[in-house]
Amino acid sequence: MTTQLPRPDTLSPAALAALQARFGEQLSTAQAVLDAHGRDESRQESALPHAVLFALSEADVVDALRLAGEYRFPVVPFAVGSSLEGQVVPVRGGLSLDVSGMNAVLDVQPGGFQATVQPGVTYPELNRQLRARGLFFPVDPGAEASLGGMASTNASGTAAVRYGTTRDNVLELRVALASGEVIRVGSKARKTSAGYDLKHLFIGAEGTLGVITELTVKLWPLPAHLVVLRAHFESVGAAAECAVGIMGAALQPERLELIDEHQIHAVNVHKGTDFPEAPTLWIELASPSRTALDEALQLCRELVTDAGGQGLHAAHSAEERARLWEARHHAYYALTALHPGHVNLTTDLCAPLHHLPALVDFTRREADRAGLHASLVGHVGDGNFHVLLHAPPDDTATWEKIRAVYDAMITETLARGGTCSGEHGVGLHKRAYLAREHADTLDLMRGLKQLLDPRGLLNPGKILP
Amino acid sequence: MTTQLPRPDTLSPAALAALQARFGEQLSTAQAVLDAHGRDESRQESALPHAVLFALSEADVVDALRLAGEYRFPVVPFAVGSSLEGQVVPVRGGLSLDVSGMNAVLDVQPGGFQATVQPGVTYPELNRQLRARGLFFPVDPGAEASLGGMASTNASGTAAVRYGTTRDNVLELRVALASGEVIRVGSKARKTSAGYDLKHLFIGAEGTLGVITELTVKLWPLPAHLVVLRAHFESVGAAAECAVGIMGAALQPERLELIDEHQIHAVNVHKGTDFPEAPTLWIELASPSRTALDEALQLCRELVTDAGGQGLHAAHSAEERARLWEARHHAYYALTALHPGHVNLTTDLCAPLHHLPALVDFTRREADRAGLHASLVGHVGDGNFHVLLHAPPDDTATWEKIRAVYDAMITETLARGGTCSGEHGVGLHKRAYLAREHADTLDLMRGLKQLLDPRGLLNPGKILP
C-alpha cells in the first residue's frame, strides 16, 4: 500500500524549458514515465518527479547537474529502481536522472581482473559478457540491479561471504558532483595509499554526494567445481550455530544461507518442491579440483551432522544447484505471495558473526512473544539476516507490535556491535535508525554533505535525518 | 643523510606547562627522546618536537588534543616510527603523541573472526597472542609496525595478494578528533550500508584527520598446508609475465614476490645463501589439505615451467619457508648494506596487474639508459613493486638522473591507471606526486581537512601539498 507524497514546486517552468532545450527527446514529462520513476521496490511511498531525463553520457549527467545548480532543482539518480528503502523516490520532486541508458561495458581486462562500465550496466548483463572469459562479478543482490545503484547502496547478497560487498569490489569511480565537475576517485591499481580515500565516501552514499558516471570493478575467476549441501535443523538457532561453526572451520563457503521453515513452506507452495519444512542451511562450496571439493564436502558433512543437521543432501549438477538458488532468490516473493494485500517489513540487521545465534534466538522469542508471524532468511555467513514481518495495512494493533519488535531487534543488534543495515541502505526508511547507530557522527556526515552539495540538490531527504 | 629541519615556535611555555600539569612523567622533553621522535625509517629529514607525550589511554589522547586546540600547537601521532615517507616527522614542532604504550589487545572473538586492539599493538605481537587459536592478522608490512600506524598509512606487504591491505582488514575504529570528541566509525559487523562510510577517511589519512585510539580488525584462519615454490627467469619482464599468469590461473597464492638478480646477490652476500643470481619468483601456496596442496603445486610448476622458469624448488618445511621469507624481508637492508653511505630512494608504484610486465620492462630500460644501478623487488601479485635507486649524497649528477627516471616511471604508471603509492603512503616525500595523481580531487581533500581539522594542528605538512 503505497502512500503518495505531495510534490513541492521545485522545478520551475524556466528550468523545465532549459532542460527541454538541452535534452530534447531525452527528457520526458509523460505521466507513465513520471509514475515509473516515483517509486522503488519497497512500494511504501511514491512521489512524482517533475521530469525524467534519460541520460546517455557523462556529459548529459554533467549538464543536468549544472542546470540543477543554476535553477536550483533536486536531482534524483535512478537506474533500475530496485532499491528497498525508498532511495530513488523523489520526495522533493525535481529531476529523476535515469542512467539506465548508460549501459556500456567500456573495457574488460582479464589479466588485470577488472572491467570498466557505465553505471546503468546491470550485474547479470556484465556477467553474461564475462562468462566466455571464465570471469565474473560476484556481488549478487538480486533484482537485475545496476552497478551504479549497487555502488550507491553498497549492495551485497548471497556471495558476499566469499567475495565481499560492492564496496570491496569497486576499484575506481568517476563521479559528477553538484558543482558540475567530474572527479576520479580510487585507482585501477589493486592497492593505493595515495591521499585521502574519497572513493568510499561515494560508495553507499545513495546518490546524495554525487552521481556515479563510471565504475571500474574487480572481477574474479568463475569457480571450477561447486556443490551445494543442504540440511535442516530443529531450530533456527541451531542452524545459525552450525553456520558459525562452518565459518570457523575455514571452509570458505561460496554461499551460506539460512532459510526458516516458513520460507521453505512458501517455496514449496510456489515452486512445487518438497523440501522439509524446517530451518535449513544451504551451503555452497567451491574448489579448484574435484578431489579438493570432495574433501571439503566431507568435512562440511561432518560439521553439519555434529551440529544436528538432518536430511543432508548434496547437489552437484549445475542444474540442481541453479534450481536451489533460484528457489532461494524467490523465497521472499513466495512468502509475500502467501499473504497478498499485507504490507511487508523486511529487516536487514547485521551483527558480528559470534553474536548471530543469540540474535536469531532473540528475534524468534520477541516475535513469538508478540504473537507475530515472523519468518527469517539470511546471509548467515556474514551475520546478516532478514526477518519478514507483515500485517494488513489497517491492522494498527499488529503494526504497533511489529514496530516494537523491530525496535527491540535494532536495540539488541546495536548493543552487540551490529548495524541497522547490512545491505539495503538507509534511504528514507532507516534514517531514525541511522541516527541511533551513528549518533556521534551525524554532524560529520552533515558536514560532508554540506561540503559536496551545499545547496542540498542531490537526492534530498535521503540518509540524513 | 638526514637533513635537520628548523623548528618553529609552535608550543609556548604556557602550553608546555599545561601539558606537564596534566601529564606529569608521561611528558618528556629530554633530548634523546625528542631525537627519537624526530625521524622515521626514511631518515631523509628530521625535525624535533617540543615535547613527547607517552599516552596510555584514550583519555590521554583526548586531553592532549584539547590542549592542542586551546594552545594551538601541532600534534603528530607516533608509535613505532617505521614510516617511510616522513609521516611522523614533526616538521612544525609541537607535540609528538606517542601511543606505543596503548598496546593492549582488548578483546578477541575467534567465532567472529575479529579482535579489538589499542593502536600501539604491533601486528607481530597480536599474532603471537592469536597463534594458539589458529588465527592471525595477515597484513605484514615488516618492521614490527603498529596497527594504528598501519591503518594510518594503509600499509600492506607480501600477504596482501591473498588477504588485502590494512584498509580491507579494519572493521571499526575509534578516532579522537581535533575537536576533542571521540567518534566510532565503521561497524564490528562484517557488512554495513548505514550512512556515509567515514571509516575509510581515517584509514590512510596518516594522522592528519584524527588520532586512532582503538581498532577492531579482521582475523583469518592460519593456513593449514603451505609450500613455497621458487624459480628464476631470464629477465624481470619474464618473471613478471609469469606472475600475471599465476594470478590468471586462479591459484590464489598466499604470497607472490619478485626479487631481481641484484637483490638476490645482496641476500646471498648477507645471508650466506647461494640462490641463483637471476630474477626470481617466490610463490607461496596454501590449501586445506595436503592432497589439494599437491594439486595446486603441480599446476603452479607447470605454469612456471611454461613461462620459462628454471631451477624450480619447492620448500615444504616450516623452517625452510621461514628462511626464505626472512631473506625476502631483509632483501632491502641487505642491498643497502652493499653501498653504505649512499642515500636510497625506494619507489612504491602500483599498477593494474595487466600493466605490470610492461611497467617492469619500462623501469629496467629507463634505468639502464640512464646508467643507473636500479634493483627491483615486489609484491607482483598486486602489481606493486619497489625499485631501489641509490647514489652518494653529493653526487648531484646521478641524483638528477635518478629523479628524472623516477619521474618518468611515475608518468608511465599514472598513464596506465596506477598509483604513485601502493603502500608506503604520501607523508612528506610524495606530496608532489599526489598532486599529479589526484589533481582533480586535491581541493576536495583540502575541504575534508578543513572540516575535520580547521586549525591545521593534526600532523601538519603531510599528504596535502
PDB file of C-alpha atoms in Angstrom, chain B residues 196-438:
ATOM      1  CA  TYR B 196      28.330   7.579   4.799  1.00  0.00           C
ATOM      2  CA  ASP B 197      31.435   5.467   5.191  1.00  0.00           C
ATOM      3  CA  LEU B 198      33.637   7.557   7.434  1.00  0.00           C
ATOM      4  CA  LYS B 199      35.965   4.745   8.442  1.00  0.00           C
ATOM      5  CA  HIS B 200      37.816   4.851   5.155  1.00  0.00           C
ATOM      6  CA  LEU B 201      38.504   8.570   5.523  1.00  0.00           C
ATOM      7  CA  PHE B 202      40.692   7.924   8.524  1.00  0.00           C
ATOM      8  CA  ILE B 203      42.421   4.874   7.078  1.00  0.00           C
ATOM      9  CA  GLY B 204      45.353   6.151   5.080  1.00  0.00           C
ATOM     10  CA  ALA B 205      44.953   9.689   6.442  1.00  0.00           C
ATOM     11  CA  GLU B 206      48.354   9.498   8.162  1.00  0.00           C
ATOM     12  CA  GLY B 207      47.131  11.135  11.348  1.00  0.00           C
ATOM     13  CA  THR B 208      46.058  14.335   9.620  1.00  0.00           C
ATOM     14  CA  LEU B 209      42.312  13.961  10.226  1.00  0.00           C
ATOM     15  CA  GLY B 210      42.204  12.375  13.679  1.00  0.00           C
ATOM     16  CA  VAL B 211      44.094  10.111  16.073  1.00  0.00           C
ATOM     17  CA  ILE B 212      43.086   6.456  16.113  1.00  0.00           C
ATOM     18  CA  THR B 213      42.514   5.266  19.684  1.00  0.00           C
ATOM     19  CA  GLU B 214      41.102   1.792  19.025  1.00  0.00           C
ATOM     20  CA  LEU B 215      40.750  -0.634  16.116  1.00  0.00           C
ATOM     21  CA  THR B 216      38.617  -3.694  15.523  1.00  0.00           C
ATOM     22  CA  VAL B 217      40.359  -5.770  12.898  1.00  0.00           C
ATOM     23  CA  LYS B 218      39.514  -8.879  10.891  1.00  0.00           C
ATOM     24  CA  LEU B 219      41.203 -12.143  11.680  1.00  0.00           C
ATOM     25  CA  TRP B 220      41.771 -15.082   9.386  1.00  0.00           C
ATOM     26  CA  PRO B 221      42.426 -18.762   9.974  1.00  0.00           C
ATOM     27  CA  LEU B 222      46.093 -19.771   9.800  1.00  0.00           C
ATOM     28  CA  PRO B 223      46.587 -21.696   6.580  1.00  0.00           C
ATOM     29  CA  ALA B 224      46.853 -25.431   7.107  1.00  0.00           C
ATOM     30  CA  HIS B 225      49.291 -26.608   4.463  1.00  0.00           C
ATOM     31  CA  LEU B 226      51.849 -24.379   2.803  1.00  0.00           C
ATOM     32  CA  VAL B 227      54.573 -24.621   0.226  1.00  0.00           C
ATOM     33  CA  VAL B 228      56.876 -22.051  -1.335  1.00  0.00           C
ATOM     34  CA  LEU B 229      57.953 -22.588  -4.920  1.00  0.00           C
ATOM     35  CA  ARG B 230      60.874 -20.617  -6.218  1.00  0.00           C
ATOM     36  CA  ALA B 231      62.155 -20.322  -9.772  1.00  0.00           C
ATOM     37  CA  HIS B 232      64.369 -17.953 -11.685  1.00  0.00           C
ATOM     38  CA  PHE B 233      63.909 -16.355 -15.073  1.00  0.00           C
ATOM     39  CA  GLU B 234      65.919 -14.809 -17.905  1.00  0.00           C
ATOM     40  CA  SER B 235      64.575 -11.335 -17.197  1.00  0.00           C
ATOM     41  CA  VAL B 236      62.451  -9.416 -14.724  1.00  0.00           C
ATOM     42  CA  GLY B 237      59.915  -8.979 -17.510  1.00  0.00           C
ATOM     43  CA  ALA B 238      59.604 -12.737 -17.947  1.00  0.00           C
ATOM     44  CA  ALA B 239      59.211 -13.183 -14.199  1.00  0.00           C
ATOM     45  CA  ALA B 240      56.503 -10.509 -14.152  1.00  0.00           C
ATOM     46  CA  GLU B 241      54.663 -12.196 -17.035  1.00  0.00           C
ATOM     47  CA  CYS B 242      54.764 -15.479 -15.148  1.00  0.00           C
ATOM     48  CA  ALA B 243      53.320 -13.747 -12.072  1.00  0.00           C
ATOM     49  CA  VAL B 244      50.417 -12.415 -14.140  1.00  0.00           C
ATOM     50  CA  GLY B 245      49.819 -15.944 -15.452  1.00  0.00           C
ATOM     51  CA  ILE B 246      49.778 -17.398 -11.940  1.00  0.00           C
ATOM     52  CA  MET B 247      47.148 -14.879 -10.881  1.00  0.00           C
ATOM     53  CA  GLY B 248      45.177 -15.623 -14.038  1.00  0.00           C
ATOM     54  CA  ALA B 249      45.139 -19.312 -13.250  1.00  0.00           C
ATOM     55  CA  ALA B 250      43.223 -18.536 -10.054  1.00  0.00           C
ATOM     56  CA  LEU B 251      45.813 -20.238  -7.885  1.00  0.00           C
ATOM     57  CA  GLN B 252      45.153 -17.604  -5.204  1.00  0.00           C
ATOM     58  CA  PRO B 253      48.720 -17.558  -3.861  1.00  0.00           C
ATOM     59  CA  GLU B 254      49.373 -16.579  -0.267  1.00  0.00           C
ATOM     60  CA  ARG B 255      52.332 -14.528  -1.470  1.00  0.00           C
ATOM     61  CA  LEU B 256      53.791 -13.807  -4.893  1.00  0.00           C
ATOM     62  CA  GLU B 257      57.101 -11.978  -4.775  1.00  0.00           C
ATOM     63  CA  LEU B 258      59.616 -10.985  -7.392  1.00  0.00           C
ATOM     64  CA  ILE B 259      63.221 -10.362  -6.434  1.00  0.00           C
ATOM     65  CA  ASP B 260      65.705  -9.322  -9.098  1.00  0.00           C
ATOM     66  CA  GLU B 261      69.256 -10.539  -9.509  1.00  0.00           C
ATOM     67  CA  HIS B 262      70.788  -7.602  -7.642  1.00  0.00           C
ATOM     68  CA  GLN B 263      68.716  -8.200  -4.566  1.00  0.00           C
ATOM     69  CA  ILE B 264      69.305 -11.953  -4.733  1.00  0.00           C
ATOM     70  CA  HIS B 265      73.017 -11.206  -4.859  1.00  0.00           C
ATOM     71  CA  ALA B 266      72.720  -8.984  -1.819  1.00  0.00           C
ATOM     72  CA  VAL B 267      70.822 -11.685   0.044  1.00  0.00           C
ATOM     73  CA  ASN B 268      73.490 -14.257  -0.817  1.00  0.00           C
ATOM     74  CA  VAL B 269      76.190 -11.924   0.473  1.00  0.00           C
ATOM     75  CA  HIS B 270      74.274 -11.012   3.613  1.00  0.00           C
ATOM     76  CA  LYS B 271      72.910 -14.431   4.489  1.00  0.00           C
ATOM     77  CA  GLY B 272      75.493 -16.759   3.054  1.00  0.00           C
ATOM     78  CA  THR B 273      72.880 -18.398   0.846  1.00  0.00           C
ATOM     79  CA  ASP B 274      73.557 -19.496  -2.735  1.00  0.00           C
ATOM     80  CA  PHE B 275      70.346 -18.685  -4.591  1.00  0.00           C
ATOM     81  CA  PRO B 276      70.883 -18.383  -8.363  1.00  0.00           C
ATOM     82  CA  GLU B 277      71.509 -14.708  -9.049  1.00  0.00           C
ATOM     83  CA  ALA B 278      68.754 -14.139 -11.578  1.00  0.00           C
ATOM     84  CA  PRO B 279      65.267 -12.587 -11.462  1.00  0.00           C
ATOM     85  CA  THR B 280      63.351 -14.855  -9.142  1.00  0.00           C
ATOM     86  CA  LEU B 281      59.747 -15.524  -8.204  1.00  0.00           C
ATOM     87  CA  TRP B 282      58.812 -16.830  -4.787  1.00  0.00           C
ATOM     88  CA  ILE B 283      55.288 -18.189  -4.810  1.00  0.00           C
ATOM     89  CA  GLU B 284      53.591 -19.348  -1.623  1.00  0.00           C
ATOM     90  CA  LEU B 285      50.532 -21.586  -1.926  1.00  0.00           C
ATOM     91  CA  ALA B 286      48.181 -22.819   0.778  1.00  0.00           C
ATOM     92  CA  SER B 287      45.460 -25.429   0.769  1.00  0.00           C
ATOM     93  CA  PRO B 288      43.199 -27.069   3.345  1.00  0.00           C
ATOM     94  CA  SER B 289      44.727 -30.494   2.725  1.00  0.00           C
ATOM     95  CA  ARG B 290      47.998 -31.997   1.565  1.00  0.00           C
ATOM     96  CA  THR B 291      46.254 -33.511  -1.456  1.00  0.00           C
ATOM     97  CA  ALA B 292      44.823 -30.184  -2.565  1.00  0.00           C
ATOM     98  CA  LEU B 293      48.192 -28.520  -1.963  1.00  0.00           C
ATOM     99  CA  ASP B 294      49.981 -31.058  -4.140  1.00  0.00           C
ATOM    100  CA  GLU B 295      47.479 -30.429  -6.931  1.00  0.00           C
ATOM    101  CA  ALA B 296      47.966 -26.667  -6.677  1.00  0.00           C
ATOM    102  CA  LEU B 297      51.736 -27.055  -6.589  1.00  0.00           C
ATOM    103  CA  GLN B 298      51.683 -29.280  -9.662  1.00  0.00           C
ATOM    104  CA  LEU B 299      49.608 -26.734 -11.609  1.00  0.00           C
ATOM    105  CA  CYS B 300      51.919 -23.977 -10.463  1.00  0.00           C
ATOM    106  CA  ARG B 301      55.043 -25.897 -11.529  1.00  0.00           C
ATOM    107  CA  GLU B 302      53.548 -26.334 -14.992  1.00  0.00           C
ATOM    108  CA  LEU B 303      52.702 -22.655 -15.327  1.00  0.00           C
ATOM    109  CA  VAL B 304      56.137 -21.600 -14.135  1.00  0.00           C
ATOM    110  CA  THR B 305      57.922 -24.002 -16.457  1.00  0.00           C
ATOM    111  CA  ASP B 306      55.816 -22.941 -19.427  1.00  0.00           C
ATOM    112  CA  ALA B 307      56.678 -19.332 -18.614  1.00  0.00           C
ATOM    113  CA  GLY B 308      60.408 -20.066 -18.776  1.00  0.00           C
ATOM    114  CA  GLY B 309      61.072 -20.611 -15.087  1.00  0.00           C
ATOM    115  CA  GLN B 310      64.167 -22.603 -14.214  1.00  0.00           C
ATOM    116  CA  GLY B 311      65.677 -24.158 -11.128  1.00  0.00           C
ATOM    117  CA  LEU B 312      62.262 -24.841  -9.604  1.00  0.00           C
ATOM    118  CA  HIS B 313      62.494 -25.703  -5.944  1.00  0.00           C
ATOM    119  CA  ALA B 314      59.619 -26.354  -3.551  1.00  0.00           C
ATOM    120  CA  ALA B 315      60.126 -25.637   0.142  1.00  0.00           C
ATOM    121  CA  HIS B 316      57.675 -27.573   2.296  1.00  0.00           C
ATOM    122  CA  SER B 317      59.065 -27.480   5.804  1.00  0.00           C
ATOM    123  CA  ALA B 318      58.129 -24.596   8.059  1.00  0.00           C
ATOM    124  CA  GLU B 319      61.800 -23.961   8.712  1.00  0.00           C
ATOM    125  CA  GLU B 320      62.786 -23.727   5.069  1.00  0.00           C
ATOM    126  CA  ARG B 321      59.800 -21.497   4.255  1.00  0.00           C
ATOM    127  CA  ALA B 322      60.612 -19.218   7.168  1.00  0.00           C
ATOM    128  CA  ARG B 323      64.210 -18.907   5.982  1.00  0.00           C
ATOM    129  CA  LEU B 324      63.038 -17.873   2.510  1.00  0.00           C
ATOM    130  CA  TRP B 325      60.684 -15.200   3.781  1.00  0.00           C
ATOM    131  CA  GLU B 326      63.204 -13.895   6.224  1.00  0.00           C
ATOM    132  CA  ALA B 327      65.631 -13.490   3.346  1.00  0.00           C
ATOM    133  CA  ARG B 328      62.936 -11.627   1.416  1.00  0.00           C
ATOM    134  CA  HIS B 329      62.216  -9.484   4.429  1.00  0.00           C
ATOM    135  CA  HIS B 330      65.845  -8.454   4.665  1.00  0.00           C
ATOM    136  CA  ALA B 331      66.488  -8.068   0.940  1.00  0.00           C
ATOM    137  CA  TYR B 332      66.190  -4.292   1.110  1.00  0.00           C
ATOM    138  CA  TYR B 333      68.554  -3.986   4.034  1.00  0.00           C
ATOM    139  CA  ALA B 334      70.947  -6.469   2.503  1.00  0.00           C
ATOM    140  CA  LEU B 335      71.129  -4.400  -0.633  1.00  0.00           C
ATOM    141  CA  THR B 336      71.554  -1.055   1.063  1.00  0.00           C
ATOM    142  CA  ALA B 337      74.328  -2.631   3.131  1.00  0.00           C
ATOM    143  CA  LEU B 338      76.293  -3.187  -0.091  1.00  0.00           C
ATOM    144  CA  HIS B 339      76.577   0.546  -0.642  1.00  0.00           C
ATOM    145  CA  PRO B 340      76.953   2.133   2.757  1.00  0.00           C
ATOM    146  CA  GLY B 341      76.964   5.898   2.777  1.00  0.00           C
ATOM    147  CA  HIS B 342      74.668   6.108  -0.220  1.00  0.00           C
ATOM    148  CA  VAL B 343      71.277   7.716   0.018  1.00  0.00           C
ATOM    149  CA  ASN B 344      68.495   5.348  -1.051  1.00  0.00           C
ATOM    150  CA  LEU B 345      65.282   6.140  -2.878  1.00  0.00           C
ATOM    151  CA  THR B 346      62.655   3.400  -2.933  1.00  0.00           C
ATOM    152  CA  THR B 347      59.773   3.707  -5.330  1.00  0.00           C
ATOM    153  CA  ASP B 348      56.347   2.307  -4.458  1.00  0.00           C
ATOM    154  CA  LEU B 349      54.452   2.281  -7.683  1.00  0.00           C
ATOM    155  CA  CYS B 350      51.446   0.061  -8.170  1.00  0.00           C
ATOM    156  CA  ALA B 351      49.692  -0.564 -11.456  1.00  0.00           C
ATOM    157  CA  PRO B 352      46.796  -2.722 -12.642  1.00  0.00           C
ATOM    158  CA  LEU B 353      48.179  -6.234 -12.985  1.00  0.00           C
ATOM    159  CA  HIS B 354      47.884  -6.390 -16.763  1.00  0.00           C
ATOM    160  CA  HIS B 355      50.272  -3.445 -16.990  1.00  0.00           C
ATOM    161  CA  LEU B 356      52.884  -4.940 -14.697  1.00  0.00           C
ATOM    162  CA  PRO B 357      55.210  -6.606 -17.212  1.00  0.00           C
ATOM    163  CA  ALA B 358      55.316  -3.525 -19.424  1.00  0.00           C
ATOM    164  CA  LEU B 359      55.996  -1.305 -16.449  1.00  0.00           C
ATOM    165  CA  VAL B 360      58.765  -3.553 -15.184  1.00  0.00           C
ATOM    166  CA  ASP B 361      60.378  -3.539 -18.642  1.00  0.00           C
ATOM    167  CA  PHE B 362      59.990   0.232 -18.875  1.00  0.00           C
ATOM    168  CA  THR B 363      61.688   0.633 -15.499  1.00  0.00           C
ATOM    169  CA  ARG B 364      64.632  -1.532 -16.486  1.00  0.00           C
ATOM    170  CA  ARG B 365      65.083   0.271 -19.790  1.00  0.00           C
ATOM    171  CA  GLU B 366      64.934   3.748 -18.303  1.00  0.00           C
ATOM    172  CA  ALA B 367      67.379   2.865 -15.540  1.00  0.00           C
ATOM    173  CA  ASP B 368      69.777   1.193 -17.966  1.00  0.00           C
ATOM    174  CA  ARG B 369      69.567   4.096 -20.384  1.00  0.00           C
ATOM    175  CA  ALA B 370      70.471   6.490 -17.577  1.00  0.00           C
ATOM    176  CA  GLY B 371      73.313   4.224 -16.454  1.00  0.00           C
ATOM    177  CA  LEU B 372      71.767   3.796 -13.031  1.00  0.00           C
ATOM    178  CA  HIS B 373      72.008   0.922 -10.584  1.00  0.00           C
ATOM    179  CA  ALA B 374      68.368   0.032 -10.050  1.00  0.00           C
ATOM    180  CA  SER B 375      67.217  -3.106  -8.339  1.00  0.00           C
ATOM    181  CA  LEU B 376      63.676  -4.316  -8.134  1.00  0.00           C
ATOM    182  CA  VAL B 377      61.635  -6.258  -5.630  1.00  0.00           C
ATOM    183  CA  GLY B 378      57.938  -6.546  -5.433  1.00  0.00           C
ATOM    184  CA  HIS B 379      54.526  -7.765  -4.456  1.00  0.00           C
ATOM    185  CA  VAL B 380      53.888  -8.536  -8.074  1.00  0.00           C
ATOM    186  CA  GLY B 381      50.628 -10.374  -7.498  1.00  0.00           C
ATOM    187  CA  ASP B 382      49.162  -6.950  -6.673  1.00  0.00           C
ATOM    188  CA  GLY B 383      51.006  -5.064  -9.376  1.00  0.00           C
ATOM    189  CA  ASN B 384      53.112  -3.358  -6.710  1.00  0.00           C
ATOM    190  CA  PHE B 385      56.889  -3.268  -6.969  1.00  0.00           C
ATOM    191  CA  HIS B 386      59.730  -1.298  -5.415  1.00  0.00           C
ATOM    192  CA  VAL B 387      62.728  -0.022  -7.312  1.00  0.00           C
ATOM    193  CA  LEU B 388      65.745   0.865  -5.233  1.00  0.00           C
ATOM    194  CA  LEU B 389      67.843   3.676  -6.651  1.00  0.00           C
ATOM    195  CA  HIS B 390      70.852   4.999  -4.820  1.00  0.00           C
ATOM    196  CA  ALA B 391      73.903   7.217  -5.052  1.00  0.00           C
ATOM    197  CA  PRO B 392      76.297   9.057  -2.766  1.00  0.00           C
ATOM    198  CA  PRO B 393      74.564  12.094  -1.261  1.00  0.00           C
ATOM    199  CA  ASP B 394      76.801  14.637  -3.008  1.00  0.00           C
ATOM    200  CA  ASP B 395      76.671  13.006  -6.439  1.00  0.00           C
ATOM    201  CA  THR B 396      74.420  15.668  -7.916  1.00  0.00           C
ATOM    202  CA  ALA B 397      74.654  14.411 -11.457  1.00  0.00           C
ATOM    203  CA  THR B 398      73.459  10.926 -10.556  1.00  0.00           C
ATOM    204  CA  TRP B 399      70.703  12.306  -8.357  1.00  0.00           C
ATOM    205  CA  GLU B 400      69.439  14.357 -11.268  1.00  0.00           C
ATOM    206  CA  LYS B 401      69.292  11.204 -13.362  1.00  0.00           C
ATOM    207  CA  ILE B 402      67.577   9.312 -10.555  1.00  0.00           C
ATOM    208  CA  ARG B 403      64.919  11.992 -10.231  1.00  0.00           C
ATOM    209  CA  ALA B 404      64.355  12.016 -13.980  1.00  0.00           C
ATOM    210  CA  VAL B 405      63.958   8.244 -14.120  1.00  0.00           C
ATOM    211  CA  TYR B 406      61.628   8.245 -11.111  1.00  0.00           C
ATOM    212  CA  ASP B 407      59.583  10.984 -12.699  1.00  0.00           C
ATOM    213  CA  ALA B 408      59.314   9.016 -15.939  1.00  0.00           C
ATOM    214  CA  MET B 409      58.220   5.947 -14.002  1.00  0.00           C
ATOM    215  CA  ILE B 410      55.505   7.913 -12.228  1.00  0.00           C
ATOM    216  CA  THR B 411      54.265   9.346 -15.512  1.00  0.00           C
ATOM    217  CA  GLU B 412      54.150   5.887 -17.083  1.00  0.00           C
ATOM    218  CA  THR B 413      52.421   4.366 -14.060  1.00  0.00           C
ATOM    219  CA  LEU B 414      49.762   7.063 -13.856  1.00  0.00           C
ATOM    220  CA  ALA B 415      49.155   6.817 -17.591  1.00  0.00           C
ATOM    221  CA  ARG B 416      48.451   3.139 -17.101  1.00  0.00           C
ATOM    222  CA  GLY B 417      45.880   3.763 -14.371  1.00  0.00           C
ATOM    223  CA  GLY B 418      48.258   3.110 -11.499  1.00  0.00           C
ATOM    224  CA  THR B 419      49.169   4.945  -8.328  1.00  0.00           C
ATOM    225  CA  CYS B 420      52.278   6.710  -7.043  1.00  0.00           C
ATOM    226  CA  SER B 421      51.988   4.898  -3.729  1.00  0.00           C
ATOM    227  CA  GLY B 422      50.883   1.302  -3.379  1.00  0.00           C
ATOM    228  CA  GLU B 423      51.566   1.016   0.330  1.00  0.00           C
ATOM    229  CA  HIS B 424      54.105   3.463   1.768  1.00  0.00           C
ATOM    230  CA  GLY B 425      51.811   6.490   1.749  1.00  0.00           C
ATOM    231  CA  VAL B 426      52.420  10.121   0.875  1.00  0.00           C
ATOM    232  CA  GLY B 427      53.824  11.725   4.041  1.00  0.00           C
ATOM    233  CA  LEU B 428      56.269  14.475   3.116  1.00  0.00           C
ATOM    234  CA  HIS B 429      58.012  12.966   0.147  1.00  0.00           C
ATOM    235  CA  LYS B 430      55.205  12.178  -2.261  1.00  0.00           C
ATOM    236  CA  ARG B 431      53.062  15.284  -1.982  1.00  0.00           C
ATOM    237  CA  ALA B 432      54.014  16.476  -5.456  1.00  0.00           C
ATOM    238  CA  TYR B 433      53.170  13.088  -6.912  1.00  0.00           C
ATOM    239  CA  LEU B 434      49.834  13.061  -5.114  1.00  0.00           C
ATOM    240  CA  ALA B 435      49.155  16.406  -6.738  1.00  0.00           C
ATOM    241  CA  ARG B 436      49.714  14.785 -10.134  1.00  0.00           C
ATOM    242  CA  GLU B 437      47.756  11.614  -9.472  1.00  0.00           C
ATOM    243  CA  HIS B 438      44.764  13.291  -7.860  1.00  0.00           C
TER     244      HIS B 438
END
